[in-house]
Amino acid sequence: MSLGAETKLSGSYWDGQGEERAWDDQVRWSYSQAWLKLEQGFSAHLKPYLHIPVVMSGVYRDGTPLVRTSALGDVHSGLVFQPWLARRQKVAIQVDLKSPTGVEWPGESIGGGANVQNFLTGTGTTNLGAFVLGHALLGDITRLEARVGGVLKFPGIVGYVLEEGGFGNGWLDPGDELLGELNLVFQPTDKLSASVGSTYSVRTSYWMGTSGESLWGASWEWLADGGSFLDGELGLTWDFGSRWSLEGCVGRSIRGSDSRPFAALGLEEFSPQPGITGALGVVGRW
């Protein structure tokens, strides 16, 4: 089980050409998560997990909040399966399900959909990801870790797309995503390790639509390009007992595509803002 928190601070955005531009009037944007992660060593080959986040996000001008929201985010659950056991080279398969448990309706209460002074903490859509995980020892104190795969993002009716002149809410197709992670880990002692890594993602276009002529179909129109994003990260882990670890990391956005389409909703999953991220967590094992 692990408990932790991470915060991303930004004073800029990616424009349509992928250039980083500063916000005006001393505007600062923040996106934070406090999370609970549960992982069960069901067997030597299989590990189910559950990740529950609470999202806190907002926009500030000169330290004064203009928009601020705290609520449950979208929960991730899944399985990691290791087909065979090895010491120096390891391969595993991960299946990840993201459920739409976060707040997807603008407003502070049920029936408050017209109140847009709140950010959203969930996309309202379901994701299903499949990844291959690799782990290879490069020497006595160095190892290479990789995670490569794709995410299917299923279309759905969401609270923040309205059908004008129709009978209800509209549809959002969030496109799909290819994702790659690479980490180089140095472990000079049994209790201390450091890492340097990067994450690269490519997303397809976003589409919005109305219900169309039937309940099961939708008429779609293009909303925004998905683009690509690259982040870098430095991490440090200290094992201060046989059952406890302290983990910390700092990350920085390196390049990205237009981050404005969903910025007004605070949806970091769809429109990652450029900035610096810091995280700290405590892991307990039993």
mmCIF file of C-alpha atoms in Angstrom:
data_model
loop_
_atom_site.group_PDB
_atom_site.id
_atom_site.type_symbol
_atom_site.label_atom_id
_atom_site.label_comp_id
_atom_site.label_asym_id
_atom_site.label_seq_id
_atom_site.Cartn_x
_atom_site.Cartn_y
_atom_site.Cartn_z
ATOM 1 C CA MET A 1 0.000 0.000 0.000
ATOM 2 C CA SER A 2 1.279 3.471 -0.782
ATOM 3 C CA LEU A 3 0.071 6.941 0.149
ATOM 4 C CA GLY A 4 1.355 10.027 -1.577
ATOM 5 C CA ALA A 5 0.775 13.328 -3.296
ATOM 6 C CA GLU A 6 1.982 15.107 -6.400
ATOM 7 C CA THR A 7 1.643 18.672 -7.620
ATOM 8 C CA LYS A 8 2.122 20.203 -11.051
ATOM 9 C CA LEU A 9 2.609 23.972 -11.337
ATOM 10 C CA SER A 10 2.393 25.888 -14.597
ATOM 11 C CA GLY A 11 2.494 29.478 -15.734
ATOM 12 C CA SER A 12 2.337 28.697 -19.452
ATOM 13 C CA TYR A 13 0.618 26.638 -22.161
ATOM 14 C CA TRP A 14 1.478 24.892 -25.435
ATOM 15 C CA ASP A 15 0.164 26.806 -28.465
ATOM 16 C CA GLY A 16 -0.953 25.382 -31.809
ATOM 17 C CA GLN A 17 2.661 25.146 -33.055
ATOM 18 C CA GLY A 18 3.927 23.390 -29.932
ATOM 19 C CA GLU A 19 5.612 26.520 -28.570
ATOM 20 C CA GLU A 20 5.453 27.253 -24.856
ATOM 21 C CA ARG A 21 3.694 30.575 -24.144
ATOM 22 C CA ALA A 22 3.291 32.324 -20.806
ATOM 23 C CA TRP A 23 -0.141 33.117 -19.414
ATOM 24 C CA ASP A 24 -0.929 36.807 -18.950
ATOM 25 C CA ASP A 25 -1.499 38.780 -15.736
ATOM 26 C CA GLN A 26 0.536 36.537 -13.394
ATOM 27 C CA VAL A 27 -1.849 33.615 -13.881
ATOM 28 C CA ARG A 28 -0.689 30.309 -12.413
ATOM 29 C CA TRP A 29 -2.290 26.900 -12.920
ATOM 30 C CA SER A 30 -1.949 23.926 -10.553
ATOM 31 C CA TYR A 31 -2.984 20.279 -10.696
ATOM 32 C CA SER A 32 -2.482 18.068 -7.642
ATOM 33 C CA GLN A 33 -3.363 14.521 -6.685
ATOM 34 C CA ALA A 34 -3.399 12.740 -3.347
ATOM 35 C CA TRP A 35 -3.533 9.025 -3.984
ATOM 36 C CA LEU A 36 -3.968 5.650 -2.382
ATOM 37 C CA LYS A 37 -2.436 2.695 -4.235
ATOM 38 C CA LEU A 38 -3.173 -0.903 -3.283
ATOM 39 C CA GLU A 39 -1.209 -3.751 -4.882
ATOM 40 C CA GLN A 40 -1.678 -7.404 -3.954
ATOM 41 C CA GLY A 41 1.007 -10.023 -4.645
ATOM 42 C CA PHE A 42 -1.614 -12.627 -5.509
ATOM 43 C CA SER A 43 1.082 -15.029 -6.704
ATOM 44 C CA ALA A 44 4.642 -14.942 -8.007
ATOM 45 C CA HIS A 45 3.221 -14.336 -11.500
ATOM 46 C CA LEU A 46 0.113 -12.166 -10.928
ATOM 47 C CA LYS A 47 -0.416 -8.787 -9.235
ATOM 48 C CA PRO A 48 -3.824 -7.025 -9.162
ATOM 49 C CA TYR A 49 -3.872 -3.338 -8.208
ATOM 50 C CA LEU A 50 -6.184 -0.416 -7.456
ATOM 51 C CA HIS A 51 -5.207 3.271 -7.652
ATOM 52 C CA ILE A 52 -7.605 5.829 -6.127
ATOM 53 C CA PRO A 53 -6.813 9.563 -6.648
ATOM 54 C CA VAL A 54 -8.292 12.699 -5.121
ATOM 55 C CA VAL A 55 -7.757 15.646 -7.479
ATOM 56 C CA MET A 56 -7.184 19.261 -6.410
ATOM 57 C CA SER A 57 -6.835 21.745 -9.257
ATOM 58 C CA GLY A 58 -7.177 25.461 -9.735
ATOM 59 C CA VAL A 59 -6.154 28.695 -11.448
ATOM 60 C CA TYR A 60 -4.633 31.551 -9.427
ATOM 61 C CA ARG A 61 -3.847 35.189 -10.126
ATOM 62 C CA ASP A 62 -1.349 36.789 -7.736
ATOM 63 C CA GLY A 63 -2.060 33.948 -5.301
ATOM 64 C CA THR A 64 -5.835 34.487 -5.331
ATOM 65 C CA PRO A 65 -7.877 31.475 -6.577
ATOM 66 C CA LEU A 66 -10.046 32.170 -9.609
ATOM 67 C CA VAL A 67 -11.169 28.543 -9.979
ATOM 68 C CA ARG A 68 -10.553 25.739 -7.503
ATOM 69 C CA THR A 69 -11.904 22.171 -7.228
ATOM 70 C CA SER A 70 -11.253 19.172 -4.971
ATOM 71 C CA ALA A 71 -12.983 15.843 -5.662
ATOM 72 C CA LEU A 72 -12.431 12.182 -6.443
ATOM 73 C CA GLY A 73 -10.598 11.529 -9.710
ATOM 74 C CA ASP A 74 -10.846 8.643 -12.163
ATOM 75 C CA VAL A 75 -9.904 5.313 -10.542
ATOM 76 C CA HIS A 76 -7.462 2.888 -12.201
ATOM 77 C CA SER A 77 -7.543 -0.874 -11.638
ATOM 78 C CA GLY A 78 -5.815 -3.712 -13.411
ATOM 79 C CA LEU A 79 -3.493 -6.702 -13.475
ATOM 80 C CA VAL A 80 0.223 -7.221 -14.042
ATOM 81 C CA PHE A 81 1.099 -10.732 -15.265
ATOM 82 C CA GLN A 82 4.650 -12.059 -15.447
ATOM 83 C CA PRO A 83 4.693 -15.194 -17.660
ATOM 84 C CA TRP A 84 8.027 -16.497 -16.375
ATOM 85 C CA LEU A 85 10.322 -15.661 -13.477
ATOM 86 C CA ALA A 86 13.871 -14.472 -14.085
ATOM 87 C CA ARG A 87 16.508 -12.399 -12.340
ATOM 88 C CA ARG A 88 18.371 -10.331 -14.942
ATOM 89 C CA GLN A 89 15.726 -9.898 -17.659
ATOM 90 C CA LYS A 90 12.039 -9.707 -16.821
ATOM 91 C CA VAL A 91 8.971 -9.263 -19.034
ATOM 92 C CA ALA A 92 5.399 -8.666 -17.869
ATOM 93 C CA ILE A 93 2.022 -7.758 -19.363
ATOM 94 C CA GLN A 94 -0.205 -5.091 -17.838
ATOM 95 C CA VAL A 95 -3.931 -4.522 -18.432
ATOM 96 C CA ASP A 96 -5.264 -1.241 -17.030
ATOM 97 C CA LEU A 97 -8.891 -0.068 -16.737
ATOM 98 C CA LYS A 98 -9.719 3.579 -16.041
ATOM 99 C CA SER A 99 -13.254 4.058 -14.727
ATOM 100 C CA PRO A 100 -15.166 7.377 -14.984
ATOM 101 C CA THR A 101 -15.456 7.985 -11.234
ATOM 102 C CA GLY A 102 -14.373 11.643 -11.230
ATOM 103 C CA VAL A 103 -16.559 14.733 -11.431
ATOM 104 C CA GLU A 104 -17.542 15.358 -15.060
ATOM 105 C CA TRP A 105 -20.386 17.843 -14.510
ATOM 106 C CA PRO A 106 -19.514 21.553 -14.186
ATOM 107 C CA GLY A 107 -21.038 22.934 -10.997
ATOM 108 C CA GLU A 108 -20.936 22.380 -7.270
ATOM 109 C CA SER A 109 -24.017 20.162 -6.899
ATOM 110 C CA ILE A 110 -26.521 18.111 -8.843
ATOM 111 C CA GLY A 111 -28.500 20.451 -11.059
ATOM 112 C CA GLY A 112 -25.694 23.015 -11.092
ATOM 113 C CA GLY A 113 -24.538 22.363 -14.647
ATOM 114 C CA ALA A 114 -24.641 26.042 -15.529
ATOM 115 C CA ASN A 115 -22.037 26.863 -12.886
ATOM 116 C CA VAL A 116 -18.745 26.665 -14.807
ATOM 117 C CA GLN A 117 -16.593 28.099 -11.999
ATOM 118 C CA ASN A 118 -15.418 24.581 -11.200
ATOM 119 C CA PHE A 119 -12.801 22.432 -12.847
ATOM 120 C CA LEU A 120 -13.593 18.806 -13.627
ATOM 121 C CA THR A 121 -11.724 15.922 -11.978
ATOM 122 C CA GLY A 122 -12.747 13.178 -14.427
ATOM 123 C CA THR A 123 -13.166 12.808 -18.165
ATOM 124 C CA GLY A 124 -16.466 10.904 -18.024
ATOM 125 C CA THR A 125 -15.065 8.282 -20.393
ATOM 126 C CA THR A 126 -13.613 4.785 -19.934
ATOM 127 C CA ASN A 127 -10.082 3.738 -20.937
ATOM 128 C CA LEU A 128 -8.645 0.266 -21.489
ATOM 129 C CA GLY A 129 -4.873 0.030 -21.767
ATOM 130 C CA ALA A 130 -2.508 -2.847 -22.576
ATOM 131 C CA PHE A 131 1.247 -2.612 -21.994
ATOM 132 C CA VAL A 132 4.419 -4.670 -22.141
ATOM 133 C CA LEU A 133 6.796 -4.090 -19.221
ATOM 134 C CA GLY A 134 10.515 -4.845 -19.416
ATOM 135 C CA HIS A 135 13.260 -4.949 -16.782
ATOM 136 C CA ALA A 136 16.921 -5.671 -17.562
ATOM 137 C CA LEU A 137 20.022 -5.574 -15.351
ATOM 138 C CA LEU A 138 22.886 -3.769 -17.089
ATOM 139 C CA GLY A 139 25.474 -4.304 -14.361
ATOM 140 C CA ASP A 140 25.817 -4.670 -10.627
ATOM 141 C CA ILE A 141 24.088 -1.364 -9.797
ATOM 142 C CA THR A 142 22.237 -0.366 -12.986
ATOM 143 C CA ARG A 143 18.999 -1.532 -14.567
ATOM 144 C CA LEU A 144 16.791 -0.417 -17.440
ATOM 145 C CA GLU A 145 12.986 -0.356 -17.122
ATOM 146 C CA ALA A 146 10.526 0.157 -19.993
ATOM 147 C CA ARG A 147 6.753 0.281 -20.479
ATOM 148 C CA VAL A 148 5.256 0.380 -23.971
ATOM 149 C CA GLY A 149 1.650 0.030 -25.078
ATOM 150 C CA GLY A 150 -1.595 1.653 -26.098
ATOM 151 C CA VAL A 151 -4.810 2.969 -24.573
ATOM 152 C CA LEU A 152 -8.259 2.629 -26.109
ATOM 153 C CA LYS A 153 -10.457 5.537 -25.018
ATOM 154 C CA PHE A 154 -14.103 4.693 -25.551
ATOM 155 C CA PRO A 155 -16.604 7.356 -26.694
ATOM 156 C CA GLY A 156 -19.356 8.278 -24.269
ATOM 157 C CA ILE A 157 -21.986 10.792 -23.257
ATOM 158 C CA VAL A 158 -20.333 13.372 -20.982
ATOM 159 C CA GLY A 159 -21.629 16.200 -18.831
ATOM 160 C CA TYR A 160 -19.467 18.929 -20.375
ATOM 161 C CA VAL A 161 -20.639 18.535 -23.999
ATOM 162 C CA LEU A 162 -24.167 19.879 -24.533
ATOM 163 C CA GLU A 163 -26.363 19.241 -27.539
ATOM 164 C CA GLU A 164 -27.787 22.603 -28.574
ATOM 165 C CA GLY A 165 -31.362 22.366 -29.720
ATOM 166 C CA GLY A 166 -31.470 18.718 -28.715
ATOM 167 C CA PHE A 167 -32.678 16.722 -25.761
ATOM 168 C CA GLY A 168 -29.585 16.244 -23.636
ATOM 169 C CA ASN A 169 -25.848 15.942 -23.388
ATOM 170 C CA GLY A 170 -23.537 15.347 -26.296
ATOM 171 C CA TRP A 171 -20.903 12.727 -26.987
ATOM 172 C CA LEU A 172 -17.124 12.892 -26.759
ATOM 173 C CA ASP A 173 -14.714 10.603 -28.593
ATOM 174 C CA PRO A 174 -11.357 11.166 -26.841
ATOM 175 C CA GLY A 175 -9.366 9.265 -29.464
ATOM 176 C CA ASP A 176 -6.686 6.728 -28.554
ATOM 177 C CA GLU A 177 -3.112 6.929 -27.275
ATOM 178 C CA LEU A 178 0.259 5.251 -27.770
ATOM 179 C CA LEU A 179 2.538 5.491 -24.757
ATOM 180 C CA GLY A 180 6.190 4.709 -24.048
ATOM 181 C CA GLU A 181 8.178 5.044 -20.795
ATOM 182 C CA LEU A 182 11.908 4.487 -20.267
ATOM 183 C CA ASN A 183 13.781 4.657 -16.948
ATOM 184 C CA LEU A 184 17.445 4.127 -16.087
ATOM 185 C CA VAL A 185 17.844 3.184 -12.413
ATOM 186 C CA PHE A 186 21.052 3.345 -10.356
ATOM 187 C CA GLN A 187 21.150 1.453 -7.053
ATOM 188 C CA PRO A 188 24.516 1.984 -5.324
ATOM 189 C CA THR A 189 23.288 0.469 -2.019
ATOM 190 C CA ASP A 190 20.577 -1.939 -0.899
ATOM 191 C CA LYS A 191 18.535 0.924 0.531
ATOM 192 C CA LEU A 192 19.020 3.789 -1.934
ATOM 193 C CA SER A 193 18.278 4.110 -5.658
ATOM 194 C CA ALA A 194 18.072 6.998 -8.134
ATOM 195 C CA SER A 195 16.444 7.114 -11.559
ATOM 196 C CA VAL A 196 16.234 9.254 -14.668
ATOM 197 C CA GLY A 197 13.427 8.665 -17.150
ATOM 198 C CA SER A 198 11.122 9.977 -19.822
ATOM 199 C CA THR A 199 7.540 9.459 -21.020
ATOM 200 C CA TYR A 200 6.369 9.995 -24.594
ATOM 201 C CA SER A 201 2.772 9.804 -25.787
ATOM 202 C CA VAL A 202 1.010 10.245 -29.121
ATOM 203 C CA ARG A 203 -2.749 10.897 -29.192
ATOM 204 C CA THR A 204 -5.273 10.787 -32.026
ATOM 205 C CA SER A 205 -7.867 13.532 -32.592
ATOM 206 C CA TYR A 206 -10.782 14.403 -30.311
ATOM 207 C CA TRP A 207 -14.313 14.388 -31.732
ATOM 208 C CA MET A 208 -17.641 15.587 -30.347
ATOM 209 C CA GLY A 209 -21.107 14.663 -31.493
ATOM 210 C CA THR A 210 -24.819 14.486 -30.946
ATOM 211 C CA SER A 211 -27.032 11.474 -30.514
ATOM 212 C CA GLY A 212 -28.037 11.435 -34.171
ATOM 213 C CA GLU A 213 -31.064 9.591 -35.446
ATOM 214 C CA SER A 214 -30.845 6.632 -33.066
ATOM 215 C CA LEU A 215 -30.051 6.002 -29.422
ATOM 216 C CA TRP A 216 -27.023 3.872 -30.361
ATOM 217 C CA GLY A 217 -25.356 6.155 -32.879
ATOM 218 C CA ALA A 218 -23.855 9.619 -32.944
ATOM 219 C CA SER A 219 -23.112 12.267 -35.564
ATOM 220 C CA TRP A 220 -19.500 13.367 -35.143
ATOM 221 C CA GLU A 221 -17.492 16.495 -35.889
ATOM 222 C CA TRP A 222 -13.815 17.201 -35.307
ATOM 223 C CA LEU A 223 -12.963 18.989 -32.047
ATOM 224 C CA ALA A 224 -9.169 19.140 -31.653
ATOM 225 C CA ASP A 225 -5.929 17.387 -32.589
ATOM 226 C CA GLY A 226 -4.435 15.035 -30.043
ATOM 227 C CA GLY A 227 -0.754 15.692 -30.712
ATOM 228 C CA SER A 228 2.252 14.367 -28.797
ATOM 229 C CA PHE A 229 3.850 15.062 -25.411
ATOM 230 C CA LEU A 230 7.292 14.376 -23.901
ATOM 231 C CA ASP A 231 8.145 14.604 -20.186
ATOM 232 C CA GLY A 232 11.359 13.996 -18.238
ATOM 233 C CA GLU A 233 11.714 12.876 -14.611
ATOM 234 C CA LEU A 234 14.295 12.392 -11.843
ATOM 235 C CA GLY A 235 13.474 10.070 -8.955
ATOM 236 C CA LEU A 236 14.889 8.899 -5.616
ATOM 237 C CA THR A 237 13.846 5.921 -3.444
ATOM 238 C CA TRP A 238 15.007 5.157 0.095
ATOM 239 C CA ASP A 239 14.167 1.901 1.875
ATOM 240 C CA PHE A 240 14.195 2.734 5.593
ATOM 241 C CA GLY A 241 13.201 -0.708 6.780
ATOM 242 C CA SER A 242 12.311 -4.161 5.547
ATOM 243 C CA ARG A 243 8.713 -3.038 4.900
ATOM 244 C CA TRP A 244 8.864 0.715 4.250
ATOM 245 C CA SER A 245 10.082 2.967 1.434
ATOM 246 C CA LEU A 246 10.086 6.700 0.792
ATOM 247 C CA GLU A 247 9.783 7.763 -2.848
ATOM 248 C CA GLY A 248 10.222 11.206 -4.377
ATOM 249 C CA CYS A 249 10.517 12.602 -7.882
ATOM 250 C CA VAL A 250 10.544 15.837 -9.859
ATOM 251 C CA GLY A 251 9.502 16.113 -13.501
ATOM 252 C CA ARG A 252 9.427 18.699 -16.271
ATOM 253 C CA SER A 253 7.445 18.990 -19.499
ATOM 254 C CA ILE A 254 9.893 19.002 -22.419
ATOM 255 C CA ARG A 255 7.655 19.370 -25.459
ATOM 256 C CA GLY A 256 3.974 19.176 -26.284
ATOM 257 C CA SER A 257 1.085 19.994 -28.591
ATOM 258 C CA ASP A 258 -1.757 22.483 -28.200
ATOM 259 C CA SER A 259 -2.858 22.297 -24.551
ATOM 260 C CA ARG A 260 -5.692 24.823 -24.783
ATOM 261 C CA PRO A 261 -8.747 22.796 -25.965
ATOM 262 C CA PHE A 262 -9.585 21.307 -22.528
ATOM 263 C CA ALA A 263 -7.699 23.784 -20.313
ATOM 264 C CA ALA A 264 -10.901 25.640 -19.365
ATOM 265 C CA LEU A 265 -12.222 22.364 -17.889
ATOM 266 C CA GLY A 266 -9.032 21.522 -15.998
ATOM 267 C CA LEU A 267 -8.755 18.108 -17.678
ATOM 268 C CA GLU A 268 -5.046 17.325 -17.393
ATOM 269 C CA GLU A 269 -5.478 13.910 -19.051
ATOM 270 C CA PHE A 270 -6.685 15.513 -22.294
ATOM 271 C CA SER A 271 -4.695 18.782 -22.239
ATOM 272 C CA PRO A 272 -1.442 18.403 -20.252
ATOM 273 C CA GLN A 273 -0.086 21.843 -19.408
ATOM 274 C CA PRO A 274 3.683 22.475 -19.468
ATOM 275 C CA GLY A 275 5.156 22.765 -16.013
ATOM 276 C CA ILE A 276 7.115 21.248 -13.147
ATOM 277 C CA THR A 277 5.776 18.272 -11.187
ATOM 278 C CA GLY A 278 6.885 17.189 -7.717
ATOM 279 C CA ALA A 279 5.756 14.005 -5.951
ATOM 280 C CA LEU A 280 6.362 12.308 -2.601
ATOM 281 C CA GLY A 281 5.028 8.969 -1.395
ATOM 282 C CA VAL A 282 5.364 6.377 1.368
ATOM 283 C CA VAL A 283 5.129 2.649 0.546
ATOM 284 C CA GLY A 284 4.329 -0.025 3.114
ATOM 285 C CA ARG A 285 4.601 -3.778 2.493
ATOM 286 C CA TRP A 286 3.245 -6.683 4.481
#
